[in-house]
Every structure is written in C-alpha cells, then in structure tokens.
mmCIF file of C-alpha atoms and ligand atoms in Angstrom:
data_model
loop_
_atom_site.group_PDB
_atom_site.id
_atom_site.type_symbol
_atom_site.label_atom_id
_atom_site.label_comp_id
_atom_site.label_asym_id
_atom_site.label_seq_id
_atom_site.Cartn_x
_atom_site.Cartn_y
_atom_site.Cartn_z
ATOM 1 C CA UNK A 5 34.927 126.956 131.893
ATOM 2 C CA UNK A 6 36.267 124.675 129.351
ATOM 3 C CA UNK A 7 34.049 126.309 126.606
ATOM 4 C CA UNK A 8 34.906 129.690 127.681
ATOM 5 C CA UNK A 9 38.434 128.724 127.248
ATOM 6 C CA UNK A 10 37.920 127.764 123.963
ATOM 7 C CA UNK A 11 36.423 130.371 122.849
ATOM 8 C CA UNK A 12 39.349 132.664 123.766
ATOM 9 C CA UNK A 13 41.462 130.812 121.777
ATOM 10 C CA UNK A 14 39.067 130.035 118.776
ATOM 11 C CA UNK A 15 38.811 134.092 118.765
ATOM 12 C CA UNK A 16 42.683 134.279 119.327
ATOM 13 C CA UNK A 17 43.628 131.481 116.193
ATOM 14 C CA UNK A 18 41.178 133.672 114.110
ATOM 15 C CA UNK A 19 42.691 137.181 114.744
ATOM 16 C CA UNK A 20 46.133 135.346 114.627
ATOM 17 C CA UNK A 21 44.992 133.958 111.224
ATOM 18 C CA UNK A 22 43.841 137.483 109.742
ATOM 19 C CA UNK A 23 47.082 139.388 110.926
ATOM 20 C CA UNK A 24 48.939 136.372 108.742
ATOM 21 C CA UNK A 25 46.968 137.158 105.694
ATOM 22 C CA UNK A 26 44.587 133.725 105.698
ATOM 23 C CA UNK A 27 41.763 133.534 104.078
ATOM 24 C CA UNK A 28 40.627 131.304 106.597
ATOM 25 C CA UNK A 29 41.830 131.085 109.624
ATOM 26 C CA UNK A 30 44.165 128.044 111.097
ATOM 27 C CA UNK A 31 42.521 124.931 111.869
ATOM 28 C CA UNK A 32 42.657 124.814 115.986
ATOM 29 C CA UNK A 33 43.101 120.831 117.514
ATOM 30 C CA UNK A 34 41.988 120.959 120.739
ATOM 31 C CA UNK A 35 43.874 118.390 122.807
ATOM 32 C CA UNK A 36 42.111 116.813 125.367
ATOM 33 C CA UNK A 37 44.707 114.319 126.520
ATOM 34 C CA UNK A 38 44.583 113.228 130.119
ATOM 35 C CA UNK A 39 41.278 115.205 129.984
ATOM 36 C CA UNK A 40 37.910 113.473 130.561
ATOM 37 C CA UNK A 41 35.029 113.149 127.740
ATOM 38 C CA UNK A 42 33.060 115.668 129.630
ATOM 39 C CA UNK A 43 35.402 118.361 128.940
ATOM 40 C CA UNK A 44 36.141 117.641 125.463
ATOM 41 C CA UNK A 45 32.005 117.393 125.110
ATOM 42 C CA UNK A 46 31.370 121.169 126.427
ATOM 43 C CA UNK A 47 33.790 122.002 123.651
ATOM 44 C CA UNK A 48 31.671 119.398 120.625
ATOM 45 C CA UNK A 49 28.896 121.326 122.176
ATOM 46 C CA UNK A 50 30.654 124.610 121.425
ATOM 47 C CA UNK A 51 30.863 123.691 117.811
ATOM 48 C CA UNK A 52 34.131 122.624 118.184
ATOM 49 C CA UNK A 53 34.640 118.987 116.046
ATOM 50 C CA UNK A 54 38.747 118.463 115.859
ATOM 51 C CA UNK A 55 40.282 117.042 118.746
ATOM 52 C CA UNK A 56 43.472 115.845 119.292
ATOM 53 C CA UNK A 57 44.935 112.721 121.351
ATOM 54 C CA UNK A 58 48.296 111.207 121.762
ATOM 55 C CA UNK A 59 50.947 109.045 123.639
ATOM 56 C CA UNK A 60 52.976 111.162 125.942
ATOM 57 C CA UNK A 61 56.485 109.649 127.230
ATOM 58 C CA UNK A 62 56.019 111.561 130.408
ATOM 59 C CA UNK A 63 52.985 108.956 131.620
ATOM 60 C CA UNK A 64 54.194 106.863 133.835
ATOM 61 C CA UNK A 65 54.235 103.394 132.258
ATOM 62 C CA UNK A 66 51.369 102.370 134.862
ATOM 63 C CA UNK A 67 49.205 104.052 132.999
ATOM 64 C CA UNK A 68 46.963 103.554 130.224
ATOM 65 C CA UNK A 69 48.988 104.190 126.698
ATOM 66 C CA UNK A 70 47.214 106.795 125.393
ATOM 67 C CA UNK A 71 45.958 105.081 121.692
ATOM 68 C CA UNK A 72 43.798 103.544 124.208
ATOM 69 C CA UNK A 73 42.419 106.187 125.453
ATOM 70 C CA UNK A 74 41.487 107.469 121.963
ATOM 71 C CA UNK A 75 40.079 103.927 121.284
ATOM 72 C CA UNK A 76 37.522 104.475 124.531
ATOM 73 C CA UNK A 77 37.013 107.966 124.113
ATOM 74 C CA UNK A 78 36.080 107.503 120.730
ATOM 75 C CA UNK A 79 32.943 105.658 121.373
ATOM 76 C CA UNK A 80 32.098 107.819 123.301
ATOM 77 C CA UNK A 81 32.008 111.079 121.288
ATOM 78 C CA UNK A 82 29.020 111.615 118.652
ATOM 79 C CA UNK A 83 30.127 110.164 115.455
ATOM 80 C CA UNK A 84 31.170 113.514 113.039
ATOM 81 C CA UNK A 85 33.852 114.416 115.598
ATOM 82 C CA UNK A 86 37.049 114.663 113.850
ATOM 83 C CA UNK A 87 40.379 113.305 115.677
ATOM 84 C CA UNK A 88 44.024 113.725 114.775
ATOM 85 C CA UNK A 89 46.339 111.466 116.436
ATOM 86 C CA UNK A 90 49.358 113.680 117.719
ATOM 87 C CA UNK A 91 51.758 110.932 119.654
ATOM 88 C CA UNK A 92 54.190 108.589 119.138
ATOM 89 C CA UNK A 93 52.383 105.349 117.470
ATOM 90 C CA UNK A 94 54.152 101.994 117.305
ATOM 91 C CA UNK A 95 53.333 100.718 113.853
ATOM 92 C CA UNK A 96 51.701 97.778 116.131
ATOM 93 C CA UNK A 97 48.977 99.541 117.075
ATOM 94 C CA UNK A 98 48.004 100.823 114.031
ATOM 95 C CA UNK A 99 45.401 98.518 113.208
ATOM 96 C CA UNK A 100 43.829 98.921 116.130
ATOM 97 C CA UNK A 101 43.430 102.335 115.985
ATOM 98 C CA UNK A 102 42.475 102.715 112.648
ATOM 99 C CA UNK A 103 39.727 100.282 113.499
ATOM 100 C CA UNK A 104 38.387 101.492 116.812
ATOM 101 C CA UNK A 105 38.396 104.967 115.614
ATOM 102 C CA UNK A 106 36.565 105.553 112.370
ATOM 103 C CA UNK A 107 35.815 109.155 112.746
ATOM 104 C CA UNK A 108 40.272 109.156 112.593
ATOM 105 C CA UNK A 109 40.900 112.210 110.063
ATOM 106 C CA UNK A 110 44.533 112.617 110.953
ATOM 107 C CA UNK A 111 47.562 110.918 111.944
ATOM 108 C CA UNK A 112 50.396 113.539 112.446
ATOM 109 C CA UNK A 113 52.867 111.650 113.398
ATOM 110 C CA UNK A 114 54.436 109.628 110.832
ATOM 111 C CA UNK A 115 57.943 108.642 111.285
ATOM 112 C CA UNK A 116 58.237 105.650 109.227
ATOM 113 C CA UNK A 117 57.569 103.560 106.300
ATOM 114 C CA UNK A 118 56.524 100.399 108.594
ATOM 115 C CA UNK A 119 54.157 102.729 110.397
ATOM 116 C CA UNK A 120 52.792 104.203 106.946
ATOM 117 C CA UNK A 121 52.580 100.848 105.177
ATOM 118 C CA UNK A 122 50.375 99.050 108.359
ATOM 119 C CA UNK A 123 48.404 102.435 108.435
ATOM 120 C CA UNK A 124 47.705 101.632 105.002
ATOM 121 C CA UNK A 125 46.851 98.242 105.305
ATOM 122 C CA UNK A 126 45.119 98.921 108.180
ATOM 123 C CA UNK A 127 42.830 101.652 106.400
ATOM 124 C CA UNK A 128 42.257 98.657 103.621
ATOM 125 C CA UNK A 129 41.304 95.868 106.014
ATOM 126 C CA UNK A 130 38.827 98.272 107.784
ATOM 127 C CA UNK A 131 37.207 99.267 104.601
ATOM 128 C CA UNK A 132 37.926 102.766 105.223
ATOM 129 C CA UNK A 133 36.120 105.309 102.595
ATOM 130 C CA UNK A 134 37.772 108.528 103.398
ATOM 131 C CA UNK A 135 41.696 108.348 102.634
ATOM 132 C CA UNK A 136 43.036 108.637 106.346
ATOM 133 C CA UNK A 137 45.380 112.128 106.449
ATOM 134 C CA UNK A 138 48.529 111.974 107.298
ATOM 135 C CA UNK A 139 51.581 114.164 108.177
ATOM 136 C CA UNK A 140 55.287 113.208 108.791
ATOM 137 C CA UNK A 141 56.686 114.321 112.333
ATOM 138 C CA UNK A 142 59.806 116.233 111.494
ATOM 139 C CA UNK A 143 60.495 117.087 115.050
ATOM 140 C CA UNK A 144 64.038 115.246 114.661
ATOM 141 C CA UNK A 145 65.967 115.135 117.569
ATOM 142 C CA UNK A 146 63.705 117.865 119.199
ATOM 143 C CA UNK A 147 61.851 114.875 120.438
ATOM 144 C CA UNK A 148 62.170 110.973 120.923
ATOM 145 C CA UNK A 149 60.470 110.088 117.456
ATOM 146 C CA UNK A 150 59.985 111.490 114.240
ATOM 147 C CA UNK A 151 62.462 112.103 111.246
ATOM 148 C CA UNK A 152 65.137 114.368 110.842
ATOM 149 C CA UNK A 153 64.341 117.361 108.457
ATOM 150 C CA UNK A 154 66.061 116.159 105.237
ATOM 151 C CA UNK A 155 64.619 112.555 105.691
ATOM 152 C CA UNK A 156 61.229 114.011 105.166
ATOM 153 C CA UNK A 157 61.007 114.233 101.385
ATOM 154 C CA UNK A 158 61.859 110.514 101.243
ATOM 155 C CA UNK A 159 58.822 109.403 103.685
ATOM 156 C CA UNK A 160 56.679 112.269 101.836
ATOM 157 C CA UNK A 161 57.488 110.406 98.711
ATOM 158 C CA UNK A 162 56.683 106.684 99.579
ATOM 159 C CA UNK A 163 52.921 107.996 101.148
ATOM 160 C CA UNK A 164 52.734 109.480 98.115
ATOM 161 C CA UNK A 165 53.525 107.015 95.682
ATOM 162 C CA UNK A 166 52.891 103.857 97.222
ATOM 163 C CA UNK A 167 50.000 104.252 99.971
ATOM 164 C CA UNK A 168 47.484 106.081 98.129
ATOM 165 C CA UNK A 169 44.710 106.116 98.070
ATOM 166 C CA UNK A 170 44.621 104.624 101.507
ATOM 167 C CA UNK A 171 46.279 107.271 103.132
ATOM 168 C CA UNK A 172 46.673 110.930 102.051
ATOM 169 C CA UNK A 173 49.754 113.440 102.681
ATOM 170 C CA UNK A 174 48.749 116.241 104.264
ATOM 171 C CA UNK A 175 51.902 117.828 105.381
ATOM 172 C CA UNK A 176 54.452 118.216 107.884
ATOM 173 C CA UNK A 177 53.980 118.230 111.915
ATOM 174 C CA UNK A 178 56.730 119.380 114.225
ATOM 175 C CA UNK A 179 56.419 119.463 118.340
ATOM 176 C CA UNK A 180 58.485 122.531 119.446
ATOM 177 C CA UNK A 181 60.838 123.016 122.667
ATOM 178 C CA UNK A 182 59.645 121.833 126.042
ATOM 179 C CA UNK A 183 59.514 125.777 126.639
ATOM 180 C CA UNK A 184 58.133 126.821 123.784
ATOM 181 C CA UNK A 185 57.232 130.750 124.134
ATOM 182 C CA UNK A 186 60.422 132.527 123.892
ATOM 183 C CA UNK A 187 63.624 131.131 122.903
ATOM 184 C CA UNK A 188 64.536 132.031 119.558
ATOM 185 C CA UNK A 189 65.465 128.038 118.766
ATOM 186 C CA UNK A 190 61.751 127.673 118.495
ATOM 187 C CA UNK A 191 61.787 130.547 116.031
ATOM 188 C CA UNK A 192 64.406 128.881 114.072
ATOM 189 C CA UNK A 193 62.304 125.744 114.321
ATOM 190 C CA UNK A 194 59.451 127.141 112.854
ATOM 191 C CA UNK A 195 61.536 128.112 110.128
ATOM 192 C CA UNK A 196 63.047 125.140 109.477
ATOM 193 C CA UNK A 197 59.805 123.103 108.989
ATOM 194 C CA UNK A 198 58.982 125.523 106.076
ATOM 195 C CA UNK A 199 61.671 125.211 104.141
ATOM 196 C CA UNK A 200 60.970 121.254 104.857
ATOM 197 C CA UNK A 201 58.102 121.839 103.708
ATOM 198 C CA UNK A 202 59.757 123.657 100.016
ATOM 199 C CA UNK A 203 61.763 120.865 99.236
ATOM 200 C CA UNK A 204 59.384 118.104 99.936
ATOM 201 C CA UNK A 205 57.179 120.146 97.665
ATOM 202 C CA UNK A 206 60.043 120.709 95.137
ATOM 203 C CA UNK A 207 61.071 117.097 95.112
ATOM 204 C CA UNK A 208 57.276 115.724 94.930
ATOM 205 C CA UNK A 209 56.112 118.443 92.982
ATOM 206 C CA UNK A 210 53.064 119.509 95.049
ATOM 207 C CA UNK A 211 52.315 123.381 95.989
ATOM 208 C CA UNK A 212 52.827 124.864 98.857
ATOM 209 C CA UNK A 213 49.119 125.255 99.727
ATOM 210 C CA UNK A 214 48.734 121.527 99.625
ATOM 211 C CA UNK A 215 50.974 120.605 102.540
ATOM 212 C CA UNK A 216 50.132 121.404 106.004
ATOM 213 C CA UNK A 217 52.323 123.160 108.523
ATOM 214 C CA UNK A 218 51.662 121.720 111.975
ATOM 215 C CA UNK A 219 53.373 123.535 114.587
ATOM 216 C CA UNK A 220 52.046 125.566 117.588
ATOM 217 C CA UNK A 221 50.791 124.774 121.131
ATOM 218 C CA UNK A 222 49.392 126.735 123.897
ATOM 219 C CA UNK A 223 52.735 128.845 124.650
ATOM 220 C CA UNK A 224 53.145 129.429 120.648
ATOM 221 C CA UNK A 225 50.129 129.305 118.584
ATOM 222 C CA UNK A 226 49.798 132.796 117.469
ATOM 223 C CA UNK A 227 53.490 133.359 117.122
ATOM 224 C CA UNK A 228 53.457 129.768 114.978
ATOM 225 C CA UNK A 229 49.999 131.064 112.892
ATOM 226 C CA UNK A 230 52.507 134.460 112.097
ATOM 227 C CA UNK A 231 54.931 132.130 111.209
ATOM 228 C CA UNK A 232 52.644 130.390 108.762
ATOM 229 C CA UNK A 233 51.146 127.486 110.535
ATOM 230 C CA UNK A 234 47.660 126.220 109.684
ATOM 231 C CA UNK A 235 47.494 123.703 111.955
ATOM 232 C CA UNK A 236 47.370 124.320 115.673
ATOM 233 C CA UNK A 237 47.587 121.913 118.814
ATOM 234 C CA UNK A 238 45.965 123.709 121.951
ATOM 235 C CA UNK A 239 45.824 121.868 125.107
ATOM 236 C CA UNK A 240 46.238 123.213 128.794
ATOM 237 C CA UNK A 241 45.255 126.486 127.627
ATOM 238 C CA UNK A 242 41.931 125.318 126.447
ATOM 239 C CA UNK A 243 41.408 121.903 129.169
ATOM 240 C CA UNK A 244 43.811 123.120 131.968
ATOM 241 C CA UNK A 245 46.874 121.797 133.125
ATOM 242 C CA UNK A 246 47.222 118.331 133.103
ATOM 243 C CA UNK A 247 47.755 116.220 135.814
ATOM 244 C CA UNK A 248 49.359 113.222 135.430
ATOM 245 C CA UNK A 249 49.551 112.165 139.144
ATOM 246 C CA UNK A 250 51.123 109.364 140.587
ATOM 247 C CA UNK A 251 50.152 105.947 140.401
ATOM 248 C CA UNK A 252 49.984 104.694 144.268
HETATM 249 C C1 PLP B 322 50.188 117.795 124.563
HETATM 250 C C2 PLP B 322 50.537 118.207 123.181
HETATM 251 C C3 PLP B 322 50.105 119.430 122.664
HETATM 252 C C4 PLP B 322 49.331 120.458 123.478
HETATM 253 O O1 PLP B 322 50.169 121.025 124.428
HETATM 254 P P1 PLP B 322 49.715 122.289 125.298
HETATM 255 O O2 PLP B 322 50.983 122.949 125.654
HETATM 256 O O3 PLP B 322 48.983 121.757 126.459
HETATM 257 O O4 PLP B 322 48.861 123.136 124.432
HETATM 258 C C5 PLP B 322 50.437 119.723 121.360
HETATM 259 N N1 PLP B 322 51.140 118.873 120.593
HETATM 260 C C6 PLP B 322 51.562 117.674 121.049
HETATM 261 C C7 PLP B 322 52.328 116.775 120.151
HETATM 262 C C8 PLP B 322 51.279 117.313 122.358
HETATM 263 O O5 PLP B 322 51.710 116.136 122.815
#
C-alpha cells in the first residue's frame, strides 16, 4: 500500500512540477516519522531515496525524541538513502546526529547560530566529506522554533561566511498552518517565504535558483509546488496517519 501511495504522489509532485514550469520536477521527502522501517523500505524499494524524520512537540514526552529514532532507523536503511532532518534539534544533539547518521544530506531546520556552529563542528569531528545541507526554518511564530522572516538573512549570512565548507546553505524551510489546505494565511505564507528568500539572496548575493524553497505537506504540496516550492514534505498521505497513542 505504502508504495502505491507513493507513487500517487511521486506522479502528483511531477504533474504539479510541469504545470509550474520546472524543468525538473520538486524534490518529494517522504516522511516516515512514527512510521516503521518496513514502510519506509517498500518506498527505498520503489526507488524512492529521500526521507524525512523529525522531533514532533505533539509526542508525548514518554516517548522516544525523535533524533533517536533517525539515529536507529538509520542503521537500518541501505547506506545511499538520503535523509533530511525536518524537527526541532537542540544544538545538543547535534553531534550525535551528525555522527550516527552519515547518509544526513539535509538539516532543514536551522534556527540558530549555536545550532549551526555545533553542526559545523560536528560535521568536522566526524570527518564528514560531503558539506552537510542546510536550510533556515523561517516558520516564525507559525511554530515553536525557527526565526522570524527578517532574521533570516542574518543566519543565511553566518552559514555562509563562517561554516563553510562544513555545512552548505541550501535555502529556506517553512512548516505551514496546522490546517494547511485552505485558508488563505497559508497562501500568504507561501508568499512570504519567497520574498525571504529575495532578500536573503539580495543581501548575500546568491540567485534565486540556488536557494531552496521548502514548504508543502500532504494537505498543500501541489498548491506549494504552484507556488514555487522545490522541496516537498509528504507524510500521512504517503505512510498513513500517524498514531501517536498513549503511553499506558
Ligand atoms: C510531519 C511533518 C510533515 C509531513 O506532514 P504530513 O501532513 O503528514 O504530510 C512535513 N513537515 C514537517 C516539518 C513535519 O513535521
């Protein structure tokens, strides 16, 4: 089922993708949290190689963090599968991850200097070859973390300047409204993270084509691809709902 799933969507992200003038189409993260390796397998067996994992607030604290669960499901995933780390991550953890996970190829969610500096270091001290991607969360107040809009230029600028070529910018991430289909806030969200994503360029002088968009989830991925995303975070509609239960 999973497979099928994906399919519809790797179809939907590529028709999505040719209506908005790509020349390729959007890259599709399949997020697996909460999900078991045997689901995100079907879709590495698929063809599918970019998965992403994260730390969700709404866990109960009983549970497993989820940077954990990346660090176990790592291992067991064969080794060219590509993850992007889409959660909140303490700047504590970094090293860990960094070292547990070598086939890491994104980090979306930088908020912070301290978190891009130990990423950094932590890249070093694990002797990392490929410069680890990363994008700053510009979600602002839509969520718990990341930076507000016009603070994005100045954390753009320090990964650029100072933690290369450990780490390389990618772009700009933003996580939506908790009901993400309709409103036309998410609309004017959308917007907002591209013209982010003009200044930072005009202020770092970089093009437009260099720096990601990522924005989009199962309720909004087309609509976010029309809207000029190239990055895509697909969960439930791909795994199924999750189910965080309760811990007894
Ligand atoms: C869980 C999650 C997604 C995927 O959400 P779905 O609605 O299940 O597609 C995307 N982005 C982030 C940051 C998430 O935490």
């Amino acid at each position: 089922m999973t497979a099928k799933h994906l399919a519809e969507v790797v179809q939907k992200v590529a028709a999505a993708s040719a209506r908005a003038g790509r020349s390729a189409p959007a890259r599709l993260v399949a997020v697996g949290k909460t999900k078991p390796v045997e689901q995100l397998r079907e879709c590495y067996d698929a063809g599918h190689r970019v998965f992403g994992e994260n730390y969700a607030q709404e866990r109960s604290i009983h549970w497993s963090p989820y940077d954990r669960e990346l660090t176990e499901k790592s291992p067991a995933m064969p080794p060219d599968t590509r993850w992007h780390f889409i959660g909140h991550l303490q700047s504590n953890k970094a090293k860990t991850l960094v070292k547990a996970v070598p086939g890491l190829a994104m980090i979306e969610t930088v908020d912070s200097v301290k978190l891009a500096n130990r990423l950094a270091d932590a890249c070093v001290e694990a002797g990392r070859v490929e410069p680890l991607g990363v994008m700053v969360n510009t979600s602002g107040e839509a969520s718990k973390h990341g930076v507000e809009p016009n603070a994005a230029t100045a954390l753009a600028s320090h990964i650029v300047n100072e933690c290369a070529p450990a780490l390389a910018f990618r772009g700009l991430m933003t996580i939506g409204m908790p009901d993400y289909t309709s409103r036309p806030e998410n609309f004017e969200l959308l917007a907002k993270a591209r013209s982010t994503r003009d200044d930072v360029c005009d202020a770092l002088g970089l093009d437009a084509t260099e720096v990601e968009l990522s924005m989009g989830m199962s309720g909004d991925y087309e609509s976010a691809i029309s809207m000029g995303s190239d990055n895509v975070r697909v969960g439930s509609t791909i795994f199924g709902a999750r189910d965080y239960g309760e811990k007894k």
